[in-house]
XYZ file of C-alpha atoms in Angstrom:
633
model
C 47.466 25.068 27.226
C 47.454 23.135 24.060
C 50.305 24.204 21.796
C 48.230 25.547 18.256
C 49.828 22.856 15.654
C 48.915 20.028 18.506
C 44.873 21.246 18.245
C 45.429 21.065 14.076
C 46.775 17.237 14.059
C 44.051 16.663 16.487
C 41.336 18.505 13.812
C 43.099 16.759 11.207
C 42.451 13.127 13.107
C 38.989 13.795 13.620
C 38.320 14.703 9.989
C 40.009 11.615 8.707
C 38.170 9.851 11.105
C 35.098 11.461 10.159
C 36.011 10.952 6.764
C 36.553 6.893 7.151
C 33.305 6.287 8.777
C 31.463 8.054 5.825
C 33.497 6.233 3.163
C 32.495 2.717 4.949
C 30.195 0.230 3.849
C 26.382 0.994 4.235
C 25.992 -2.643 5.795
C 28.298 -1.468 8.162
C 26.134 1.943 8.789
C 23.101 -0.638 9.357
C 21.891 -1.827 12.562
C 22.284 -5.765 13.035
C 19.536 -6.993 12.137
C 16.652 -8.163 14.796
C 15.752 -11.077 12.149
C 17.396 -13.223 9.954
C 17.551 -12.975 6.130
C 15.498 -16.266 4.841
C 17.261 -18.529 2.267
C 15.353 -20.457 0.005
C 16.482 -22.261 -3.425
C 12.897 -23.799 -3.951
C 10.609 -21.217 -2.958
C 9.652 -17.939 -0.565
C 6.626 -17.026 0.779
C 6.242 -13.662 3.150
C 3.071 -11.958 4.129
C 1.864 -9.904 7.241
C 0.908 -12.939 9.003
C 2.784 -15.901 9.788
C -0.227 -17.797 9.882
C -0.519 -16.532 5.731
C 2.754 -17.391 5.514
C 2.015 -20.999 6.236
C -1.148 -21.127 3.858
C 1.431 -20.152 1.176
C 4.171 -22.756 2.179
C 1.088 -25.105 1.807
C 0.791 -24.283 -1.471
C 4.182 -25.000 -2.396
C 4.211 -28.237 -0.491
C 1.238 -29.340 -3.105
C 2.549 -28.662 -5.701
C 1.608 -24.977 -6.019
C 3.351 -22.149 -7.465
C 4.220 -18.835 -6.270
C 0.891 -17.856 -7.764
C -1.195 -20.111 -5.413
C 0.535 -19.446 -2.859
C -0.157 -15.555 -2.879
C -3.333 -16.513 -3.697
C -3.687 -18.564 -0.524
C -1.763 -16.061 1.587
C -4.303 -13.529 0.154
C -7.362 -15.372 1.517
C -5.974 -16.086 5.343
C -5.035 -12.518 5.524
C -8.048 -11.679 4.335
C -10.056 -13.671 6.483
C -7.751 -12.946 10.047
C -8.575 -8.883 8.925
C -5.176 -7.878 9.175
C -5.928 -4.358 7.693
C -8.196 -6.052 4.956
C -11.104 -8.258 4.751
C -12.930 -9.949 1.820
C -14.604 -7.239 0.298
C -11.496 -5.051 0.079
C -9.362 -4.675 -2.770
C -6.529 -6.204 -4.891
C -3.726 -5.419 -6.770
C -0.238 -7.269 -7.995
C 2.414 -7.333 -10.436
C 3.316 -10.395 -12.079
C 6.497 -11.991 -13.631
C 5.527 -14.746 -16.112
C 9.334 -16.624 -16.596
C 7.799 -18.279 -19.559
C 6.827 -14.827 -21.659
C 9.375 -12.307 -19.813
C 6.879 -10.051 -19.157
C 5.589 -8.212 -16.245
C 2.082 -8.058 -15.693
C -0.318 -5.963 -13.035
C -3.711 -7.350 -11.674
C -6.446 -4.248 -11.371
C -8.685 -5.655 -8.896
C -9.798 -2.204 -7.084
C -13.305 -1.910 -7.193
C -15.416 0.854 -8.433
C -17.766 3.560 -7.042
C -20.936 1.960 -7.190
C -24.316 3.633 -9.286
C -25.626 7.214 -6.901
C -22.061 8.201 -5.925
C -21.771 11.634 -7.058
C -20.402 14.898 -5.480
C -23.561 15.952 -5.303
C -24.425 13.473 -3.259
C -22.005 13.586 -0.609
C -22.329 17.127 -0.948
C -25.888 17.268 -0.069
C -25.303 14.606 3.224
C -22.868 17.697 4.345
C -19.625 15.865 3.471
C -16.739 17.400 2.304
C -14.975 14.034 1.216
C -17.012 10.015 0.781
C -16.768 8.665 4.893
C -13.985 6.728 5.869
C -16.394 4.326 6.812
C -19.963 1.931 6.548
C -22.037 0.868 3.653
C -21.670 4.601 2.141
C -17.699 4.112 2.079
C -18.039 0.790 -0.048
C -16.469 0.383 -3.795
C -17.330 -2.407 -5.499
C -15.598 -5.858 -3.624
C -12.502 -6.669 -5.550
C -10.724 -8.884 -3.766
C -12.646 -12.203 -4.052
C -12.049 -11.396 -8.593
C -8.569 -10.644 -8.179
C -7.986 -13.911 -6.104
C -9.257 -15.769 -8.380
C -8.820 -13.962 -11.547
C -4.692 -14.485 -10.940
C -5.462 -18.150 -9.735
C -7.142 -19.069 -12.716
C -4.605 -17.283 -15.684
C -1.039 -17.581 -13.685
C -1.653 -20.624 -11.015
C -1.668 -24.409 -11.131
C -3.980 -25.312 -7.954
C -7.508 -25.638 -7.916
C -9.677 -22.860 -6.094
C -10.861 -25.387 -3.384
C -6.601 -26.085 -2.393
C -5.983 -22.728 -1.648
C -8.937 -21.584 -0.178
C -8.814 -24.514 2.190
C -6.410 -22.556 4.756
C -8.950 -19.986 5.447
C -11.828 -22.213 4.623
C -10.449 -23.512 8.049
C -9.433 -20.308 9.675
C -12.864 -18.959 9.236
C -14.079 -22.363 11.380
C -12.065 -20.694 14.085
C -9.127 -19.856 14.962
C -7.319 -18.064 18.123
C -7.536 -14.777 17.575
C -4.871 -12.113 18.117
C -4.278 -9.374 21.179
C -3.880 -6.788 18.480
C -7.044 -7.668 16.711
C -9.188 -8.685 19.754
C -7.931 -5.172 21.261
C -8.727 -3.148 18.181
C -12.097 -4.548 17.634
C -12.948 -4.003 21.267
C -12.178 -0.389 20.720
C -14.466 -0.115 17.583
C -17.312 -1.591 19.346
C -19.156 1.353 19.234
C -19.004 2.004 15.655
C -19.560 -1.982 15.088
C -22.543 -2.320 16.981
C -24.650 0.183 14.870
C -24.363 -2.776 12.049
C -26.349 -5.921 13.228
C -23.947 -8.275 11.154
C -20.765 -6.379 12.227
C -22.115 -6.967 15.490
C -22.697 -10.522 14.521
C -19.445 -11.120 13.248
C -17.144 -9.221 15.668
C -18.964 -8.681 18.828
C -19.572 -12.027 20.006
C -20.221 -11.249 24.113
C -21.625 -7.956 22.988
C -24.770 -7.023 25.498
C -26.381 -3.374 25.237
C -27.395 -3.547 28.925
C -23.870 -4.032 30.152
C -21.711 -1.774 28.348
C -18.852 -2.582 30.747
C -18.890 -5.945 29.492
C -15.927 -6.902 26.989
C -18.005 -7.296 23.746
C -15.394 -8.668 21.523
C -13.385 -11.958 21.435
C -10.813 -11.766 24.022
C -6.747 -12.297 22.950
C -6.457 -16.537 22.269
C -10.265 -16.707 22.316
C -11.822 -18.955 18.811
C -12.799 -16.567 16.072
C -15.655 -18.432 14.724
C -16.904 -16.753 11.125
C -19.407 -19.267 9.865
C -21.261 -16.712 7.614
C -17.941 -16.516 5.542
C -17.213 -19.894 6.153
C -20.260 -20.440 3.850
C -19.506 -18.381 1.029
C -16.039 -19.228 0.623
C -17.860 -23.234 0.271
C -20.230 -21.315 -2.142
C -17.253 -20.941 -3.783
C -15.911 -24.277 -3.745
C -19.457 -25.549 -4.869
C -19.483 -23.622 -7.809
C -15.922 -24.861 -9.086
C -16.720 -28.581 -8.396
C -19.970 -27.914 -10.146
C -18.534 -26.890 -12.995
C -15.667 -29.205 -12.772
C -18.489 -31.935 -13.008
C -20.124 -30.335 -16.153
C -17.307 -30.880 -17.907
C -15.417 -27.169 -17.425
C -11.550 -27.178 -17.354
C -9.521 -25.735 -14.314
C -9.921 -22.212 -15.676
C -13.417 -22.056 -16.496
C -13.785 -23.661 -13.305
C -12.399 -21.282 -11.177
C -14.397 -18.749 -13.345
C -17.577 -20.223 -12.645
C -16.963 -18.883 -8.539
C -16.004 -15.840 -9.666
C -19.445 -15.771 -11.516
C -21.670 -17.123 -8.314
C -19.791 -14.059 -6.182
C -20.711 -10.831 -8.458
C -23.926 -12.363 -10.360
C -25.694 -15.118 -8.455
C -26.770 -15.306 -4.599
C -23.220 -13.801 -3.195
C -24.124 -11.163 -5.079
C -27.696 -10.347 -4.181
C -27.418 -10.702 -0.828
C -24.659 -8.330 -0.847
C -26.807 -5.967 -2.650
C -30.097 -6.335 -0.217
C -28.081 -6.015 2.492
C -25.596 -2.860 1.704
C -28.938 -1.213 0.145
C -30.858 -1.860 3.553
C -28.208 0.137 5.557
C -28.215 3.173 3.196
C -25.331 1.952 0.941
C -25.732 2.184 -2.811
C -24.100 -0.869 -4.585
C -26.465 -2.163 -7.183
C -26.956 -5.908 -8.651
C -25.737 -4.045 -11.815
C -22.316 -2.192 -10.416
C -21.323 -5.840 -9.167
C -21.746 -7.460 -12.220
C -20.593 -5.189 -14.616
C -17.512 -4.901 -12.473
C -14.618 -6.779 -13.994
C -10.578 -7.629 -13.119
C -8.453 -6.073 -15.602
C -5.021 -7.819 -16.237
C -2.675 -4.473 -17.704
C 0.414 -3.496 -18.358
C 2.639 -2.034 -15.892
C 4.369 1.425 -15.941
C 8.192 1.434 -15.324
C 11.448 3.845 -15.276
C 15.662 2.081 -15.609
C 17.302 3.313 -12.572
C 21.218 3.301 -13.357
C 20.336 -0.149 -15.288
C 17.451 -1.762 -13.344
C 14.186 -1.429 -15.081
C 11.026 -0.986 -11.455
C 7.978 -1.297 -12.653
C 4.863 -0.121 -11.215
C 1.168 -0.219 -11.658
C -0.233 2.915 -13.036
C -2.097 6.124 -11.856
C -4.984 4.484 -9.862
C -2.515 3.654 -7.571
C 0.637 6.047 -6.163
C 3.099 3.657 -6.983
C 4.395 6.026 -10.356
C 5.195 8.525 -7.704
C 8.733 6.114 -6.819
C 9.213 6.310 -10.197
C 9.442 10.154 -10.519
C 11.266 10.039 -7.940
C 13.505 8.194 -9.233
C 14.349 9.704 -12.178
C 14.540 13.142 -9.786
C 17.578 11.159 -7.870
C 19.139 9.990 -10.517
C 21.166 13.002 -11.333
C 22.645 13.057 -8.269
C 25.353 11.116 -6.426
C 23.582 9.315 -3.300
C 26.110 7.076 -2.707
C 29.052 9.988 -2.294
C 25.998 11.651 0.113
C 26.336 8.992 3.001
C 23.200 7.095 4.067
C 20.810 9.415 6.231
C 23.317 11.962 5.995
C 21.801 15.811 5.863
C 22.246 16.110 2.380
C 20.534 12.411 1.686
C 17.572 13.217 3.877
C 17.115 16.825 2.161
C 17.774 15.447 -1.720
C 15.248 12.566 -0.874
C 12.388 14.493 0.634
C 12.334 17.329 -1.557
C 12.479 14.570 -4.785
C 9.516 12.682 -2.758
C 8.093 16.667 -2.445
C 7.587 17.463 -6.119
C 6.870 13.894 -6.903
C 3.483 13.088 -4.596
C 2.760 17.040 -5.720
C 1.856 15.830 -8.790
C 0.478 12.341 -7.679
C -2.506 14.745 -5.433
C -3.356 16.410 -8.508
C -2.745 14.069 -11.759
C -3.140 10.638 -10.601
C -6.584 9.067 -11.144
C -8.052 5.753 -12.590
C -6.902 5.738 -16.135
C -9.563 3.613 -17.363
C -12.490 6.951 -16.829
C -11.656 10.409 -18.939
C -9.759 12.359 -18.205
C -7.104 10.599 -19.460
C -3.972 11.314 -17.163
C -0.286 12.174 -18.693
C 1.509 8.663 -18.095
C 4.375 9.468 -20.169
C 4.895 13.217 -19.445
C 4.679 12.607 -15.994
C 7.804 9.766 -16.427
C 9.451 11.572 -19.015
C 13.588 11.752 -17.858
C 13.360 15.488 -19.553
C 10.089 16.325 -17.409
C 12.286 15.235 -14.137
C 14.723 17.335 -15.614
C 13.000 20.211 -15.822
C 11.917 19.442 -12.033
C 14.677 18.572 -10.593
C 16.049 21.994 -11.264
C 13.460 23.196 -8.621
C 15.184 21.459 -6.043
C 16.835 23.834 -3.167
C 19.993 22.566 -1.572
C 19.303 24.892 1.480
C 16.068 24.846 2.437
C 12.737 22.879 2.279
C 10.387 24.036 -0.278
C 6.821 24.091 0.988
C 5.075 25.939 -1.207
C 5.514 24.097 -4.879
C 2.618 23.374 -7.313
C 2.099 19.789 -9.776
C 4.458 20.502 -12.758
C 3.433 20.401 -16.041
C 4.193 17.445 -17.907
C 2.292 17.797 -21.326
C 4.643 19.479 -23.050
C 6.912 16.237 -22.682
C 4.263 14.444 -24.576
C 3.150 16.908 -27.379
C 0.095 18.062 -25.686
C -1.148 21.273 -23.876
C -2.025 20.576 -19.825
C -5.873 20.821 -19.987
C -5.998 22.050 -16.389
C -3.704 24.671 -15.907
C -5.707 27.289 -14.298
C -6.394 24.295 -11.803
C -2.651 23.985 -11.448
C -1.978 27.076 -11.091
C -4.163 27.676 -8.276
C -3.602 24.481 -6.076
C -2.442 24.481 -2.838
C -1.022 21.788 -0.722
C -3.219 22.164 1.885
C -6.916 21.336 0.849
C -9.473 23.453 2.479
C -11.009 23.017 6.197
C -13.922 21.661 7.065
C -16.608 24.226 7.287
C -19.346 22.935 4.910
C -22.926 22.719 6.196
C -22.732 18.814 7.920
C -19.071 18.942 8.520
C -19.085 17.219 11.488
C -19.792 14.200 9.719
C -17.754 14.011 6.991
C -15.312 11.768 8.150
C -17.836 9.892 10.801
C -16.825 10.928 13.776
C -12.756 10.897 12.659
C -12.569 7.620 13.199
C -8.696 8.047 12.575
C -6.844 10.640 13.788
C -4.691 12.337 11.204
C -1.904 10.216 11.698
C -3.327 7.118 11.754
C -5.537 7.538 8.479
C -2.046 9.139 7.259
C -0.340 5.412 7.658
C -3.746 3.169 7.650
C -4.434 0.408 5.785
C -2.826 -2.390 3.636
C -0.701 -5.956 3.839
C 1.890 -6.675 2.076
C 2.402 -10.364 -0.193
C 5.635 -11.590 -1.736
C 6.065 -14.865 -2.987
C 8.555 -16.331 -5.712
C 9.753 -20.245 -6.443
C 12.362 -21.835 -8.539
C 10.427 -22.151 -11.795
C 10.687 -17.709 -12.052
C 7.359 -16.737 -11.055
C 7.355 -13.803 -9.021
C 4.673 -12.252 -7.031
C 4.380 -8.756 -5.126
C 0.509 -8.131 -3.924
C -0.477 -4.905 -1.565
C -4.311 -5.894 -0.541
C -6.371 -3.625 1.614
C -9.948 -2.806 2.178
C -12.373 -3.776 4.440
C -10.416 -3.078 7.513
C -12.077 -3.404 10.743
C -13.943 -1.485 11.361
C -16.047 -2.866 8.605
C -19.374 -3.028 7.350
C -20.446 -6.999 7.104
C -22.404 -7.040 3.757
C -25.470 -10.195 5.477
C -25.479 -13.605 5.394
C -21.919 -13.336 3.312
C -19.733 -12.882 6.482
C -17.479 -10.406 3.587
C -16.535 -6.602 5.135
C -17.021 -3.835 2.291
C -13.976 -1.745 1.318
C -13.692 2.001 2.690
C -11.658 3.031 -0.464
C -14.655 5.593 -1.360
C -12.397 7.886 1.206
C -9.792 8.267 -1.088
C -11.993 10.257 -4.341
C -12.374 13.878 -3.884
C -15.180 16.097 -4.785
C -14.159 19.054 -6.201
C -11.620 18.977 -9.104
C -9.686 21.801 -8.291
C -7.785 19.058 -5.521
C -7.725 16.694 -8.194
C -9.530 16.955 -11.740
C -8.481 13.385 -12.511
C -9.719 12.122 -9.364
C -13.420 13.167 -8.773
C -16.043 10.388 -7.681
C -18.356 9.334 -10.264
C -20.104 6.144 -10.431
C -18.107 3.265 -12.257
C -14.630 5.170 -11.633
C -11.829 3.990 -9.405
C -10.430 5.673 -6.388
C -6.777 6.533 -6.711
C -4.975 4.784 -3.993
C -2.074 4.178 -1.911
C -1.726 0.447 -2.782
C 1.367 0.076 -4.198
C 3.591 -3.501 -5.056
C 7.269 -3.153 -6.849
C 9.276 -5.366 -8.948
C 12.730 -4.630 -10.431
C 14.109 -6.874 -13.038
C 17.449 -6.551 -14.152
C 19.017 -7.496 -17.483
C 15.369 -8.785 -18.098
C 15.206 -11.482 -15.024
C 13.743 -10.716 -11.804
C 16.068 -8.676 -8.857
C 13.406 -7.608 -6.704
C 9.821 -8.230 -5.388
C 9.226 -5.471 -2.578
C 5.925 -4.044 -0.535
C 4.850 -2.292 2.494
C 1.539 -1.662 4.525
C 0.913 2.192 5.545
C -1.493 4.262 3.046
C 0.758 7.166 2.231
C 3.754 5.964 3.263
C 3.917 3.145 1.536
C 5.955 4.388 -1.368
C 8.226 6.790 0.788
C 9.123 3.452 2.562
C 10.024 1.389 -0.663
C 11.929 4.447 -2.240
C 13.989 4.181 0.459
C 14.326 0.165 0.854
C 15.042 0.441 -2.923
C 17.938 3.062 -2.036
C 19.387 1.299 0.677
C 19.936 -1.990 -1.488
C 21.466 -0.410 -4.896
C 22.548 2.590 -3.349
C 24.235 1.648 0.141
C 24.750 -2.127 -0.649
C 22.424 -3.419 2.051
C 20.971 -6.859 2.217
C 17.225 -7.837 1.938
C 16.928 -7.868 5.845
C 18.895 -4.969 6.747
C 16.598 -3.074 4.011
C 13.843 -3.575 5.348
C 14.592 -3.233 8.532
C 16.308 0.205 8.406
C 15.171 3.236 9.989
C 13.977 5.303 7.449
C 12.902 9.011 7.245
C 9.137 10.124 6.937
C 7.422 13.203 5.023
C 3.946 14.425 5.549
C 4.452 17.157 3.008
C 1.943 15.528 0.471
C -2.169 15.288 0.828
C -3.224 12.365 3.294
C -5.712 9.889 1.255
C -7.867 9.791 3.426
C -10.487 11.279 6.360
C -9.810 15.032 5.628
C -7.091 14.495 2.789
C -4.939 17.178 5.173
C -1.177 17.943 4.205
C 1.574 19.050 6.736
C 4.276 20.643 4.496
C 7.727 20.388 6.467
C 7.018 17.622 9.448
C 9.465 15.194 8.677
C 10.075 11.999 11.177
C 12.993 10.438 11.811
C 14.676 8.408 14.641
C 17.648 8.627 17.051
C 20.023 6.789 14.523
C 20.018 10.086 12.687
C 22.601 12.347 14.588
C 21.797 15.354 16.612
C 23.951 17.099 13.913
C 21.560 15.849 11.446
C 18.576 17.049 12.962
C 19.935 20.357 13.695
C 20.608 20.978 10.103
C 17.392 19.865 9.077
C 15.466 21.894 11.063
C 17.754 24.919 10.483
C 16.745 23.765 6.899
C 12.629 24.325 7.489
C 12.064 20.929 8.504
C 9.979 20.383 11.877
C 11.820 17.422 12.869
C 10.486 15.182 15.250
C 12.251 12.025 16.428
C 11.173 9.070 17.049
C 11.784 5.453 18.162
C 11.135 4.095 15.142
C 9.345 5.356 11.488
C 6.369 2.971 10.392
C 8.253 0.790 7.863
C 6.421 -3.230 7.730
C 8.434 -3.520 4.619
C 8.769 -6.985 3.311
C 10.793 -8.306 0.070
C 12.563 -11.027 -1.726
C 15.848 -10.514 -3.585
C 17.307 -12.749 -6.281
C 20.806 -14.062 -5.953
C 21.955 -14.779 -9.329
C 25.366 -15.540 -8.723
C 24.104 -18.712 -6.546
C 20.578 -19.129 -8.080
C 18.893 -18.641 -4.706
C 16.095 -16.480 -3.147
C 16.532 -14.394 0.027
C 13.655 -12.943 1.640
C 13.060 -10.195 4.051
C 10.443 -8.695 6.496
C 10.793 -5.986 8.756
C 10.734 -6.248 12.462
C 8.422 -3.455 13.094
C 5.073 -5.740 12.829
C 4.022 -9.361 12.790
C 5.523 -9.753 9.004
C 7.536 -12.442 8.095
C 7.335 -15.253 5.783
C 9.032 -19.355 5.366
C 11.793 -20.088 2.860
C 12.503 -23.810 1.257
């Protein structure tokens, strides 16, 4: 028998020891990391491709800056469909190192002349599809491209469209594309130019027959081979006529939403039930705006505004920082709990206030950021127990005004209603996605940054496959007319009307500090997109982690707010995390209200650069759960 004060030095030795691990290092609380950190003193490029990767090193190799290069990463991405196509969306921030200032490309598009909730309504939808020509904003990708090429980039349109100018003459396609459009075929065929484009071997007799490109096969896409040239054409027109670079590059931009690009779009959308007019593409327009940002314990993150989710890290932030993380320990019960109930009253008011900012009503910006406002919230935090059942606070008082839609607010519920409108069968299409995968779909991710300061951080999406090829143009429309509502008691701010942005999950991140750049961070995977950079963010300032061990890190996952898209569904309380997290942990948790579920790793393609100001270089990251990665010089 073990004598009594034995068993207390041996209680005592296992606190201390319990004690020391806590009080070590994050790094050393990190796994090793599957990929190496990339050093570069002249320039970074990362993307979700490595082939994009390369289009941007091109770039740089010619003389480009970190603006062409995104630019050019944008288009091969774009054009290899990796969870975008051409007629998706855009949207970046900006660091100009000549004016200090931080700027945010709008390139979403808008919902397009007939798109109404009556409308929807009346084809027995409860939500816009998640897919085909009725699921179509406006294209915004192609203006964004070369909106940002033409104000912030050196290169002519024709150098960095050339890499996908030549990966649209062919190129070996993928196993996880070839697979995934095989498995769409269905859904493809019913489109004769998606069949065109993706369904090369596709015969109706033989239905056994492998319809799609098979894994290393050439991916030929001359239709969009010909715009992009269409493209060219115009620029070297105008270049001809006399037209500087800008004007130039302008010139394409005007021969996509206002000459033949843009009518055979419109015939050929229109044809297949779709709505987009001549006039919604041509009164569509890039916006260049100012960012939305919060100081976190002396670094200023910045943000574009409501249209996308991205403010939601922001309240968040100001939610954590009242308490001690660090003293916490990374992924430690207390961490997890303090993390997802600040990410729990934080996307509770991104499903009900966030909208496009440019349509009344006008949303409350600087309530919503307000430090008093997270005050106020923060005090609604539990330490025990998850809370499930919260509303959208009210943040007008923090900006002198009264909350036009509190009766709204006071009746919303987390968990929108169930389908049982007349139709309801089809108002996701079939369910394309299951819950989980429209819960994480969508998106790339684009950093880029070189030694002159210009800094780039891009999350495109749209026009995923499997999309709906607009003609002749070879360009997939966006499916972003998922993520509107129809009824305003979900979301007043947020209700389809024609010429009015979806709110979305597209989110990019930069954090200067002491007015120069510290961070350039994004992440594919709809909702989770910001959970994932919250997190990344963390484990830097927080737990002292490097770029690669950031993004690579196995972080936790909520479900508590509204899905953007199919059914917009909410699952209060699932929370994901992985083995690393101790059985301990988990038992807490769920004795918490949390219906854990473990497992082998969170969705988390984060990719980043960091700036190393004490040796003026450039590190950059990518995590190792997809094909992300980039090329440092």
């Amino acid at each position: 028998m073990v004598e009594p004060t034995v068993m207390r030095l041996l209680r005592r030795a296992v606190l201390a020891t319990v004690i020391c691990a806590l009080s070590l290092p994050a790094t050393s609380l990190a796994q090793k990391t599957a990929r190496p950190v990339l050093l570069g003193k002249h320039w970074v490029a990362v993307t979700g491709k490595p082939q994009g990767a390369t289009a941007g090193a091109m770039m740089f190799q010619q003389g480009g800056n970190a603006i062409d290069a995104a630019a050019a990463m944008l288009a091969v991405t774009s054009t290899m469909w990796d969870v975008l196509g051409w007629g998706g969306e855009t949207q970046a921030l900006i660091y100009n190192p000549h004016t200090g200032e931080v700027k945010g490309i709008n390139a979403l598009g808008v919902a397009p002349t007939g798109a109404t909730p009556q409308f929807f309504r009346e084809q027995g939808m409860l939500y816009p599809p998640e897919y085909g020509p009725l699921a179509a904003v406006t294209p915004g990708t192609p203006g964004g491209l070369m909106v940002m090429l033409a104000e912030y980039g050196r290169l002519s349109l024709k150098e960095v469209l050339a890499p996908a100018m030549e990966m649209a003459r062919g190129y070996p396609i993928e196993e996880t594309q070839a697979r995934f459009i095989e498995s769409r075929r269905d859904i493809l065929a019913q489109w004769p130019d998606s069949r065109r484009v993706f369904l090369p071997h596709y015969d109706a007799d033989q239905p056994e027959q492998r319809a799609a490109p098979a894994p290393g096969e050439i991916f030929r896409q001359p239709d969009l081979l010909a715009t992009l040239e269409k493209l060219v054409a115009a620029e070297a027109a105008a270049l001809a006529a006399g037209s500087d670079r800008k004007a130039a590059i302008m010139a394409a931009y005007e021969r996509f939403y206002r000459g033949d690009i843009a009518a055979e779009i419109v015939r050929a959308t229109r044809e297949q039930g779709g709505l987009i007019t001549a006039e919604d593409l041509a009164s569509w327009k890039v916006i260049i705006e100012e960012p939305v940002s919060v100081n976190y314990r002396g670094i200023e993150v910045y943000k574009l505004t409501t249209w996308t989710q991205g403010p939601a890290m922001l309240q968040a932030l100001n939610l954590l920082e009242g308490f001690d993380l660090k003293a916490m320990g990374y992924n430690s019960t207390r961490y997890i709990h303090t993390l997802y109930q600040a990410m729990n009253l934080a996307f509770a008011d991104r499903d009900f206030y966030y909208g496009d900012p440019y349509v009344p009503p006008a949303e409350p910006v600087a309530g919503l950021l307000s430090k008093k406002y997270a005050e106020q919230r923060r005090a609604l935090m539990p330490a025990d127990r998850n809370l499930v059942d919260l509303k959208p606070g009210d943040p007008y008082p923090f900006q002198g005004g009264k909350n036009p839609f509190e009766a709204l607010r006071q009746a919303w519920t987390p968990i929108p209603p169930a389908a049982d409108a007349q139709g309801a069968d089809s108002f996701q299409q079939a369910g394309i996605m299951t819950a989980d995968e429209a819960f994480l779909a969508g998106t790339t991710s684009i950093q880029a940054a070189d030694a002159e300061g210009w800094v780039i951080s891009v999350t495109p999406s749209g026009g995923w496959i499997p999309a709906f090829v607009a003609g002749t143009t070879g360009v997939g429309l966006s499916q972003r007319m998922q993520s509107f509502v129809l009824d305003e008691a979900l979301n007043p701010y947020n209700v389809v009307q024609p010429g009015q942005r979806p709110r979305v999950t597209l989110t990019p991140s930069l954090a200067l500090k002491d007015g120069a750049p510290l961070l350039a961070f994004s992440v594919q995977g709809g909702d989770t997109q910001d959970q994932n950079l919250l997190q990344f963010f963390l484990n830097m300032v927080e737990f002292g982690m490097n770029v690669q061990q950031a993004a690579e890190s196995h972080n936790i996952l909520s479900y508590q707010m509204q899905s953007s898209f199919g059914a917009h569904q909410a699952e209060p309380g699932r929370l994901q995390v992985t083995p690393l997290v101790s059985p301990f942990t988990r038992a807490e948790l769920s004795r918490m209200g949390y219906q854990v579920e473990v497992v082998e790793r969170t969705y988390n393609p984060t990719t980043a650069i960091w700036f190393d100001r004490e040796h003026g270089t450039m590190h950059g990251g990518a995590s190792d759960y997809g094909d992300d990665y980039g090329i440092a010089w």
